[in-house]
Every structure is written in C-alpha cells, then in structure tokens.
mmCIF file of C-alpha atoms and ligand atoms in Angstrom:
data_model
loop_
_atom_site.group_PDB
_atom_site.id
_atom_site.type_symbol
_atom_site.label_atom_id
_atom_site.label_comp_id
_atom_site.label_asym_id
_atom_site.label_seq_id
_atom_site.Cartn_x
_atom_site.Cartn_y
_atom_site.Cartn_z
ATOM 1 C CA MET A 746 0.000 0.000 0.000
ATOM 2 C CA PRO A 747 1.650 3.266 -1.067
ATOM 3 C CA GLY A 748 1.876 5.949 1.598
ATOM 4 C CA VAL A 749 1.520 9.718 1.284
ATOM 5 C CA VAL A 750 2.974 12.271 3.681
ATOM 6 C CA TYR A 751 1.021 15.523 3.918
ATOM 7 C CA PHE A 752 2.135 18.655 5.742
ATOM 8 C CA ASP A 753 -1.029 20.608 6.455
ATOM 9 C CA PRO A 754 -1.228 24.425 6.595
ATOM 10 C CA TYR A 755 -0.805 24.262 10.401
ATOM 11 C CA GLY A 756 2.533 22.468 10.061
ATOM 12 C CA GLU A 757 1.196 19.074 11.166
ATOM 13 C CA GLU A 758 2.416 15.947 9.426
ATOM 14 C CA HIS A 759 -0.044 13.230 8.325
ATOM 15 C CA ARG A 760 1.215 9.849 7.069
ATOM 16 C CA ILE A 761 -1.555 7.965 5.311
ATOM 17 C CA ASP A 762 -1.727 4.703 3.407
ATOM 18 C CA ALA A 763 -3.478 5.158 0.069
ATOM 19 C CA ASP A 764 -5.251 2.626 -2.080
ATOM 20 C CA GLU A 765 -3.549 1.950 -5.377
ATOM 21 C CA GLY A 766 -5.193 4.171 -8.004
ATOM 22 C CA GLN A 767 -6.741 6.517 -5.448
ATOM 23 C CA SER A 768 -5.850 10.170 -5.995
ATOM 24 C CA VAL A 769 -3.838 12.192 -3.502
ATOM 25 C CA MET A 770 -6.926 14.403 -3.051
ATOM 26 C CA GLU A 771 -9.276 11.439 -2.420
ATOM 27 C CA THR A 772 -6.834 9.987 0.099
ATOM 28 C CA ALA A 773 -6.653 13.298 1.960
ATOM 29 C CA VAL A 774 -10.408 13.875 2.032
ATOM 30 C CA ALA A 775 -11.150 10.303 3.140
ATOM 31 C CA ASN A 776 -8.722 10.706 6.023
ATOM 32 C CA GLY A 777 -9.581 14.250 7.080
ATOM 33 C CA VAL A 778 -6.318 15.941 6.171
ATOM 34 C CA PRO A 779 -6.921 19.628 6.973
ATOM 35 C CA GLY A 780 -6.762 22.054 4.069
ATOM 36 C CA ILE A 781 -7.643 19.824 1.129
ATOM 37 C CA VAL A 782 -11.243 20.425 0.120
ATOM 38 C CA GLY A 783 -11.709 18.614 -3.197
ATOM 39 C CA GLN A 784 -14.922 20.491 -3.860
ATOM 40 C CA CYS A 785 -15.451 19.315 -7.462
ATOM 41 C CA GLY A 786 -14.652 15.702 -6.679
ATOM 42 C CA GLY A 787 -11.640 15.650 -8.977
ATOM 43 C CA SER A 788 -13.114 16.958 -12.212
ATOM 44 C CA LEU A 789 -10.639 19.844 -12.560
ATOM 45 C CA ALA A 790 -13.233 22.487 -11.824
ATOM 46 C CA CYS A 791 -12.232 23.984 -8.464
ATOM 47 C CA ALA A 792 -8.491 23.982 -7.640
ATOM 48 C CA SER A 793 -9.395 23.345 -3.985
ATOM 49 C CA CYS A 794 -6.967 20.423 -3.842
ATOM 50 C CA HIS A 795 -3.820 22.491 -4.436
ATOM 51 C CA VAL A 796 -0.588 21.060 -3.031
ATOM 52 C CA TYR A 797 3.134 21.721 -3.362
ATOM 53 C CA VAL A 798 4.946 18.496 -4.220
ATOM 54 C CA HIS A 799 8.351 18.175 -2.608
ATOM 55 C CA ASP A 800 11.106 18.600 -5.185
ATOM 56 C CA GLU A 801 12.413 15.033 -5.015
ATOM 57 C CA TRP A 802 8.976 13.698 -6.033
ATOM 58 C CA LEU A 803 8.047 16.209 -8.675
ATOM 59 C CA ALA A 804 9.388 14.320 -11.701
ATOM 60 C CA ARG A 805 7.530 11.156 -10.693
ATOM 61 C CA THR A 806 4.098 12.746 -10.406
ATOM 62 C CA GLY A 807 3.682 13.128 -14.179
ATOM 63 C CA GLU A 808 2.987 16.003 -16.495
ATOM 64 C CA VAL A 809 0.592 18.854 -15.746
ATOM 65 C CA SER A 810 -2.188 18.797 -18.348
ATOM 66 C CA GLU A 811 -3.310 21.979 -20.079
ATOM 67 C CA MET A 812 -6.549 21.986 -18.082
ATOM 68 C CA GLU A 813 -4.731 21.524 -14.769
ATOM 69 C CA ASP A 814 -2.347 24.294 -15.778
ATOM 70 C CA ASP A 815 -5.277 26.676 -16.387
ATOM 71 C CA MET A 816 -6.872 25.765 -13.053
ATOM 72 C CA LEU A 817 -3.604 26.283 -11.177
ATOM 73 C CA ASP A 818 -3.418 29.803 -12.617
ATOM 74 C CA GLY A 819 -6.682 30.556 -10.814
ATOM 75 C CA ALA A 820 -5.795 28.866 -7.511
ATOM 76 C CA MET A 821 -6.247 30.953 -4.360
ATOM 77 C CA ALA A 822 -2.778 30.335 -2.942
ATOM 78 C CA GLU A 823 0.429 31.343 -4.664
ATOM 79 C CA ARG A 824 1.349 29.126 -7.594
ATOM 80 C CA ARG A 825 4.868 27.701 -7.392
ATOM 81 C CA PRO A 826 6.900 25.396 -9.670
ATOM 82 C CA GLN A 827 5.920 22.564 -7.282
ATOM 83 C CA SER A 828 2.186 23.284 -7.542
ATOM 84 C CA ARG A 829 -0.129 20.422 -8.499
ATOM 85 C CA LEU A 830 -3.801 19.680 -8.161
ATOM 86 C CA SER A 831 -3.771 16.609 -5.973
ATOM 87 C CA CYS A 832 -6.829 15.110 -7.673
ATOM 88 C CA GLN A 833 -4.630 14.614 -10.728
ATOM 89 C CA ILE A 834 -2.001 12.486 -8.978
ATOM 90 C CA ARG A 835 -2.924 8.804 -8.707
ATOM 91 C CA MET A 836 -1.161 6.708 -6.127
ATOM 92 C CA SER A 837 0.934 3.713 -7.110
ATOM 93 C CA ASP A 838 3.768 1.790 -5.472
ATOM 94 C CA ASP A 839 6.158 3.975 -7.428
ATOM 95 C CA LEU A 840 4.899 6.953 -5.409
ATOM 96 C CA ASP A 841 5.232 5.274 -2.009
ATOM 97 C CA GLY A 842 6.437 8.022 0.338
ATOM 98 C CA LEU A 843 5.203 10.900 -1.817
ATOM 99 C CA THR A 844 5.466 14.082 0.224
ATOM 100 C CA VAL A 845 3.306 17.163 -0.330
ATOM 101 C CA GLU A 846 2.604 20.419 1.438
ATOM 102 C CA VAL A 847 -1.040 21.515 1.446
ATOM 103 C CA ALA A 848 -1.464 25.034 0.015
ATOM 104 C CA PRO A 849 -2.597 27.498 2.712
ATOM 105 C CA GLU A 850 -5.750 28.718 0.955
ATOM 106 C CA GLN A 851 -8.064 26.633 -1.191
ATOM 107 C CA LEU A 852 -11.322 28.544 -1.703
HETATM 108 FE FE1 FES B 975 -11.426 20.083 -7.912
HETATM 109 FE FE2 FES B 975 -9.024 18.887 -7.819
HETATM 110 S S1 FES B 975 -10.768 18.484 -6.608
HETATM 111 S S2 FES B 975 -9.710 20.438 -9.157
#
C-alpha cells in the first residue's frame, strides 16, 4: 500500500496509506487531512486540492495537463513550480512516500 505524507497548513504531518489508483486528493479527504477540500470531486473544476509536491517527487508525479495548468493559474494560494492539483495524482507503489505540502488557501 503506497503511503503519502502531507504537511497541512498548520505544520502538522499526516502519514496515510493510500489505495492503489486513489488520488492524492481522495486519500486526503477520506482521512480528514486539513486544508484539502476537493470540492469538485476531482473533475478539474475547483483547484481546492492544491498542493506543493516536494522537489524530489516532482518528476515522478507526471505532467501537468493543459486543463490543470489553467486551473492552477486561478488557484487561491500562490502558484509555485511545485504546484499540483492533488486530484490529478494517482497513487501507485512507485509513489510510495510521496510528500506534499497543502497550500494554505483553497477557496
Ligand atoms: Fe477540484 Fe481537484 S478536486 S480540481
């Protein structure tokens, strides 16, 4: 079971086992990680699942699609090179240990 490490906006660390194929947003919402809202359910319509992926994991999380790129431009919190919408990252064993920081503002 691949694990995700979240640092929430209050500085707390959450280590959570994800189901294979579950998104980083779904994993957070199902486990009550503060700060990730996931309002649109993962359909790229809200940007309320904004995270900053730690540099060492960035290359493994895949490409940002054009639609995700547009949504990130409208995200509430500052966009950084590490910005991703966590509903677009699906967990797999290859991502075991993935570490993300939850963006401070989502809506
Ligand atoms: Fe809405 Fe990710 S949950 S864009």
